[in-house]
Coordinates of C-alpha atoms in Angstrom, one line a residue:
X1 CA 6.0 -4.0 -3.6
X2 CA 4.7 -7.1 -5.4
X3 CA 6.3 -8.9 -7.9
X4 CA 5.6 -7.5 -11.0
X5 CA 5.0 -10.2 -14.8
X6 CA 4.1 -9.5 -17.9
X7 CA 2.5 -12.4 -20.1
X8 CA 2.2 -12.4 -23.0
X9 CA -1.8 -12.4 -24.0
X10 CA -1.8 -13.1 -27.7
X11 CA 0.9 -14.1 -29.6
X12 CA 4.8 -13.1 -29.3
X13 CA 4.6 -10.3 -31.8
X14 CA 0.9 -8.6 -30.8
X15 CA 1.0 -6.7 -27.7
X16 CA 1.8 -7.6 -24.1
X17 CA -0.1 -6.5 -20.9
X18 CA 0.8 -5.7 -17.3
X19 CA 0.1 -8.7 -15.1
X20 CA 0.5 -8.8 -10.9
X21 CA 1.7 -11.9 -9.4
X22 CA -0.9 -13.7 -7.0
X23 CA 0.2 -14.1 -3.4
X24 CA 2.3 -17.5 -3.3
X25 CA 2.7 -18.0 0.2
X26 CA -1.4 -17.3 1.4
X27 CA -1.6 -19.2 4.9
X28 CA -3.6 -16.9 7.3
X29 CA -2.5 -16.0 10.7
X30 CA -6.1 -16.2 12.5
X31 CA -7.5 -16.2 16.3
X32 CA -8.2 -20.5 16.0
X33 CA -4.6 -21.0 13.9
X34 CA -6.4 -23.3 11.5
X35 CA -3.4 -23.1 9.2
X36 CA -0.8 -23.7 11.7
X37 CA -0.3 -20.0 13.1
X38 CA -2.3 -18.8 15.6
X39 CA -2.7 -15.2 16.4
X40 CA -0.3 -14.3 19.5
X41 CA 1.6 -11.5 20.9
X42 CA 5.1 -11.3 20.1
X43 CA 5.4 -14.0 17.3
X44 CA 5.3 -12.3 14.3
X45 CA 7.3 -9.6 12.6
X46 CA 5.6 -7.4 9.6
X47 CA 8.6 -6.3 7.5
X48 CA 7.3 -3.4 5.2
X49 CA 8.8 -0.7 2.5
X50 CA 7.8 2.8 3.1
X51 CA 7.9 2.7 -0.3
X52 CA 5.2 0.3 -1.2
X53 CA 1.8 1.2 -1.5
X54 CA 0.6 -2.4 -0.8
X55 CA 2.9 -2.7 2.4
X56 CA 1.6 1.0 3.5
X57 CA -1.6 -0.5 3.7
X58 CA -0.7 -2.7 6.5
X59 CA 1.3 0.0 8.2
X60 CA -1.8 2.0 8.6
X61 CA -4.1 -0.8 9.7
X62 CA -1.6 -2.1 12.5
X63 CA -1.8 1.9 13.8
X64 CA -5.1 2.6 13.8
X65 CA -5.7 -0.8 15.6
X66 CA -3.0 -0.3 17.8
X67 CA -1.1 -3.5 17.2
X68 CA 2.1 -2.4 17.4
X69 CA 2.7 -3.7 20.7
X70 CA 1.5 -7.2 19.5
X71 CA 2.9 -7.2 15.9
X72 CA 6.9 -5.9 15.7
X73 CA 7.8 -3.7 12.4
X74 CA 11.1 -3.7 10.2
X75 CA 11.2 -2.0 7.8
X76 CA 13.3 -2.1 4.2
X77 CA 15.8 0.0 2.6
X78 CA 13.8 1.5 -0.4
X79 CA 16.1 0.7 -2.7
X80 CA 16.6 -2.8 -3.9
X81 CA 19.4 -5.1 -5.1
X82 CA 19.6 -8.5 -6.7
X83 CA 18.2 -10.1 -3.8
X84 CA 15.5 -7.9 -3.3
X85 CA 14.4 -6.1 0.1
X86 CA 17.9 -5.2 2.4
X87 CA 17.6 -4.4 5.6
X88 CA 20.1 -2.0 5.6
X89 CA 18.5 0.5 7.5
X90 CA 19.7 -1.6 10.7
X91 CA 22.9 -1.6 12.2
X92 CA 25.2 -4.1 10.4
X93 CA 22.5 -4.2 7.3
X94 CA 20.7 -6.7 9.5
X95 CA 17.2 -6.6 11.1
X96 CA 17.9 -7.0 14.8
X97 CA 14.9 -9.4 15.6
X98 CA 15.0 -11.8 12.7
X99 CA 19.1 -11.7 12.5
X100 CA 18.6 -11.8 8.7
X101 CA 20.2 -9.3 6.0
X102 CA 17.9 -9.9 3.0
X103 CA 14.0 -10.9 3.3
X104 CA 14.7 -13.4 0.7
X105 CA 16.4 -15.2 3.6
X106 CA 12.7 -15.5 5.2
X107 CA 11.6 -16.8 1.8
X108 CA 14.4 -19.5 1.7
X109 CA 13.7 -20.7 5.1
X110 CA 10.0 -21.4 4.4
X111 CA 10.7 -22.7 1.0
X112 CA 14.0 -23.7 -0.8
X113 CA 14.4 -22.8 -4.2
X114 CA 11.2 -20.8 -4.0
X115 CA 11.4 -19.5 -7.7
X116 CA 8.8 -16.3 -7.7
X117 CA 9.8 -12.5 -6.9
X118 CA 10.1 -11.5 -2.9
X119 CA 7.9 -9.0 -2.0
X120 CA 6.0 -6.8 0.8
X121 CA 4.3 -6.7 3.0
X122 CA 5.4 -9.6 4.9
X123 CA 4.5 -11.6 7.8
X124 CA 7.9 -13.6 9.2
X125 CA 7.6 -16.3 12.0
X126 CA 10.3 -15.0 14.3
X127 CA 10.8 -18.0 16.5
X128 CA 11.3 -20.2 13.1
X129 CA 12.8 -16.9 10.4
X130 CA 10.3 -18.2 8.5
X131 CA 7.8 -16.5 5.9
X132 CA 4.6 -16.8 6.8
X133 CA 2.5 -14.5 4.1
X134 CA 3.1 -12.2 1.7
X135 CA -1.0 -12.2 0.8
X136 CA -1.2 -8.3 0.7
X137 CA -4.9 -8.7 0.1
X138 CA -5.7 -10.6 3.1
X139 CA -2.8 -9.6 5.7
X140 CA -5.3 -6.5 6.3
X141 CA -8.3 -7.8 6.6
X142 CA -7.3 -10.5 9.4
X143 CA -5.6 -7.8 11.4
X144 CA -8.8 -6.2 11.5
X145 CA -11.3 -9.3 11.7
X146 CA -8.7 -12.1 13.3
X147 CA -6.4 -10.1 15.5
X148 CA -9.2 -8.6 17.8
X149 CA -8.1 -9.4 20.9
X150 CA -4.9 -7.9 20.6
X151 CA -6.7 -4.5 19.3
X152 CA -5.8 -1.5 21.3
X153 CA -9.0 -0.2 23.5
X154 CA -10.9 2.1 20.9
X155 CA -9.7 0.6 18.1
X156 CA -11.9 1.2 15.0
X157 CA -13.4 -1.5 13.3
X158 CA -12.0 -1.5 9.3
X159 CA -14.0 -4.2 8.0
X160 CA -17.7 -3.9 9.7
X161 CA -19.7 -6.6 9.0
X162 CA -23.2 -4.9 7.6
X163 CA -20.8 -2.9 5.4
X164 CA -18.6 -5.9 3.9
X165 CA -20.1 -6.4 0.6
X166 CA -20.5 -2.6 -0.5
X167 CA -16.7 -2.5 0.8
X168 CA -15.3 -5.3 -1.2
X169 CA -17.2 -4.0 -4.4
X170 CA -15.8 -0.6 -4.0
X171 CA -12.3 -1.9 -3.2
X172 CA -12.6 -4.3 -6.3
X173 CA -13.2 -1.6 -8.9
X174 CA -10.4 0.7 -6.8
X175 CA -7.7 -2.2 -6.9
X176 CA -8.3 -3.1 -10.8
X177 CA -8.7 0.4 -11.9
X178 CA -6.4 2.4 -9.4
X179 CA -4.4 0.5 -7.3
X180 CA -3.0 -1.7 -10.1
X181 CA -4.1 1.0 -13.2
X182 CA -1.1 3.0 -12.4
X183 CA 1.3 0.3 -12.6
X184 CA -0.4 -1.2 -15.3
X185 CA 0.2 2.3 -17.3
X186 CA 3.7 3.3 -16.0
X187 CA 4.9 -0.3 -17.2
X188 CA 3.1 -0.8 -20.7
X189 CA 4.8 -2.2 -23.4
X190 CA 2.8 -0.7 -26.0
X191 CA 0.5 2.6 -26.8
X192 CA -3.1 0.3 -26.6
X193 CA -1.9 -1.0 -22.7
X194 CA -1.3 2.5 -22.3
X195 CA -4.1 3.9 -23.6
X196 CA -6.4 1.3 -21.8
X197 CA -5.0 1.6 -18.2
X198 CA -4.9 5.4 -18.2
X199 CA -8.4 5.7 -19.5
X200 CA -9.7 2.9 -16.5
X201 CA -7.5 4.8 -14.2
X202 CA -9.1 8.4 -15.1
X203 CA -12.9 7.3 -15.2
X204 CA -12.5 5.4 -11.9
X205 CA -11.0 8.3 -10.0
X206 CA -13.5 10.6 -12.0
X207 CA -16.5 8.1 -10.0
X208 CA -14.5 8.0 -7.2
X209 CA -14.8 11.9 -7.0
X210 CA -18.5 12.1 -7.7
X211 CA -19.1 9.7 -4.8
X212 CA -17.1 11.4 -2.6
X213 CA -18.4 15.2 -3.3
X214 CA -21.4 14.4 -0.7
X215 CA -19.7 11.6 2.0
X216 CA -16.8 12.3 4.0
X217 CA -15.5 8.6 3.5
X218 CA -16.1 5.6 0.9
X219 CA -18.6 3.4 2.7
X220 CA -20.8 4.1 5.2
X221 CA -20.0 7.4 7.8
X222 CA -16.0 6.3 9.3
X223 CA -12.6 5.1 7.6
X224 CA -12.8 1.3 6.5
X225 CA -10.8 -0.5 4.7
X226 CA -12.1 0.6 1.2
X227 CA -10.5 4.4 2.7
X228 CA -7.4 2.4 3.6
X229 CA -6.7 1.1 -0.4
X230 CA -7.0 4.1 -1.8
X231 CA -5.1 6.5 0.2
X232 CA -2.4 4.4 -0.3
X233 CA -2.3 5.1 -4.3
X234 CA -3.6 8.6 -4.1
X235 CA -0.8 9.8 -1.6
X236 CA 1.5 8.7 -4.3
X237 CA -0.2 10.3 -7.0
X238 CA 1.3 13.8 -7.5
X239 CA 4.7 12.3 -6.2
X240 CA 5.7 9.7 -8.4
X241 CA 2.5 7.8 -10.9
X242 CA 1.7 11.7 -12.2
X243 CA 5.2 12.1 -14.2
X244 CA 7.1 8.6 -13.0
X245 CA 4.0 6.5 -14.4
X246 CA 2.6 9.0 -17.4
X247 CA -1.0 9.5 -15.5
X248 CA -0.9 12.9 -16.2
X249 CA -4.4 13.9 -17.2
X250 CA -4.1 16.2 -14.4
X251 CA -2.6 15.8 -10.8
X252 CA -4.3 14.8 -7.7
X253 CA -4.1 18.4 -6.4
X254 CA -6.1 19.9 -8.8
X255 CA -9.0 17.7 -8.5
X256 CA -10.6 19.8 -5.3
X257 CA -12.9 16.5 -4.2
X258 CA -10.1 13.9 -4.1
X259 CA -7.3 16.5 -2.9
X260 CA -9.5 17.2 -0.1
X261 CA -10.5 13.8 0.8
X262 CA -6.8 12.5 0.7
X263 CA -5.5 15.4 2.9
X264 CA -8.3 14.6 5.5
X265 CA -6.8 11.2 5.5
X266 CA -3.2 12.5 5.7
X267 CA -4.1 14.6 8.4
X268 CA -5.8 11.8 10.3
X269 CA -3.8 9.8 13.3
X270 CA -2.7 6.5 11.6
X271 CA -2.8 7.7 8.1
X272 CA 0.1 10.7 7.2
X273 CA 2.1 9.3 10.4
X274 CA 3.2 6.4 8.3
X275 CA 3.7 8.3 4.9
X276 CA 7.8 8.6 3.9
X277 CA 8.4 10.7 1.0
X278 CA 11.8 10.1 0.5
X279 CA 11.2 6.3 0.5
X280 CA 8.8 6.8 -2.1
X281 CA 10.3 9.0 -4.5
X282 CA 14.0 7.4 -4.3
X283 CA 12.2 3.8 -4.5
X284 CA 10.1 4.6 -7.7
X285 CA 12.7 6.8 -9.8
X286 CA 15.8 4.7 -8.6
X287 CA 14.5 1.3 -8.7
X288 CA 12.6 1.2 -12.1
X289 CA 15.6 1.9 -14.2
X290 CA 13.7 0.7 -17.6
X291 CA 11.5 3.6 -17.0
X292 CA 14.4 6.0 -15.6
X293 CA 17.4 4.9 -16.6
X294 CA 19.5 7.8 -15.4
X295 CA 17.9 7.3 -11.6
X296 CA 17.4 11.3 -11.2
X297 CA 14.7 12.1 -8.0
X298 CA 12.9 15.0 -8.8
X299 CA 12.7 17.7 -5.9
X300 CA 9.1 18.3 -6.8
X301 CA 6.6 18.6 -5.6
X302 CA 5.7 20.9 -3.1
X303 CA 5.0 18.6 -0.2
X304 CA 3.6 21.5 2.0
X305 CA -0.1 21.4 0.6
X306 CA -0.7 18.2 2.9
X307 CA -1.2 20.4 6.1
X308 CA -3.6 22.7 4.4
X309 CA -7.0 22.7 5.2
X310 CA -9.6 20.1 3.8
X311 CA -13.0 21.1 5.6
X312 CA -14.4 17.7 4.8
X313 CA -15.5 17.8 8.7
X314 CA -18.6 20.0 7.5
X315 CA -19.6 16.7 5.2
X316 CA -19.9 15.1 8.7
X317 CA -19.0 11.1 9.5
X318 CA -17.4 10.1 12.5
X319 CA -13.5 9.1 11.7
X320 CA -13.0 6.4 14.1
X321 CA -17.1 5.4 14.7
X322 CA -17.0 4.6 18.1
X323 CA -13.7 4.4 18.6
X324 CA -10.7 6.8 19.6
X325 CA -7.9 8.2 17.4
X326 CA -4.7 5.8 17.9
X327 CA -1.7 7.2 20.6
X328 CA 1.7 9.0 19.3
X329 CA 3.6 6.8 16.8
X330 CA 5.9 4.1 18.7
X331 CA 9.4 5.2 20.0
X332 CA 11.9 4.4 16.8
X333 CA 8.8 4.2 14.2
X334 CA 8.5 7.7 13.3
X335 CA 8.9 8.6 9.8
X336 CA 12.5 10.4 9.8
X337 CA 12.5 14.0 9.0
X338 CA 13.9 14.0 5.3
X339 CA 10.8 12.0 4.6
X340 CA 8.3 14.3 6.6
X341 CA 5.6 17.0 5.7
X342 CA 7.4 20.3 6.7

């Protein structure tokens, strides 16, 4: 997750507003290596939490582009402790490639005494053990545009040049009011802040529902970066944001258009096969003790609807454009049964 900050917007006695910290480590891994980090198969390790929507963007992009052989994957425990993301899911509670127990060790290797939060997604340089970047916004764009020499045959173009301006515009509204909007509502410290976030969230969702009523995907007729960014929030909506973050005007499953859209993506290879509902629910309900102090994880909602027919193919569209679907999930990367939709 991206570190969360609250900062005074007026005076200490007036309302506080939720703020999301900007990534501190924004180096880029590029084809020409201009930041000192050239694209190179096997050199880097992507560290994610399956609970985190920002990290899930990178998971989906990596799958769709077929970068699994070139960019290895580390999955953290969904429950953080005082040292943040930890590798307790691995034998010996240490990442088998990086040899560390906590992601903070890669941050410390890069910058001693770094005072900020430890966030995912993060890309770590395996030879040095140093963090390269935690820029969740840029990571997926670079996977799509800078890592092309390592893409699988048939990889889709997730950030087509002719649509980039529109993708950026749509994605900015999604980020402000939906991706970040659910957090602004959930972590609001005053009624005014919550009301504003809630209204903006549902106004944007209504706008997106109207947009998607006559088109299968957000921009053009193929899956793009914009769809990935919206999916990672929508897939968590009924499970955590509706109740836990009080985003409760309606459930996503009560909006026929958005429910069909997100099920269409969920059933597309590369999307639903990266989603772990067990990690998602345990993280939100057990880590956010200021919201849920008793740390009780709800048993619902019923997940069986995710696999029901969506009929979105009737709108046309070509999910992968001129490309093809990704292959099976690599060995060792499948979501455990407890987190999958039955």
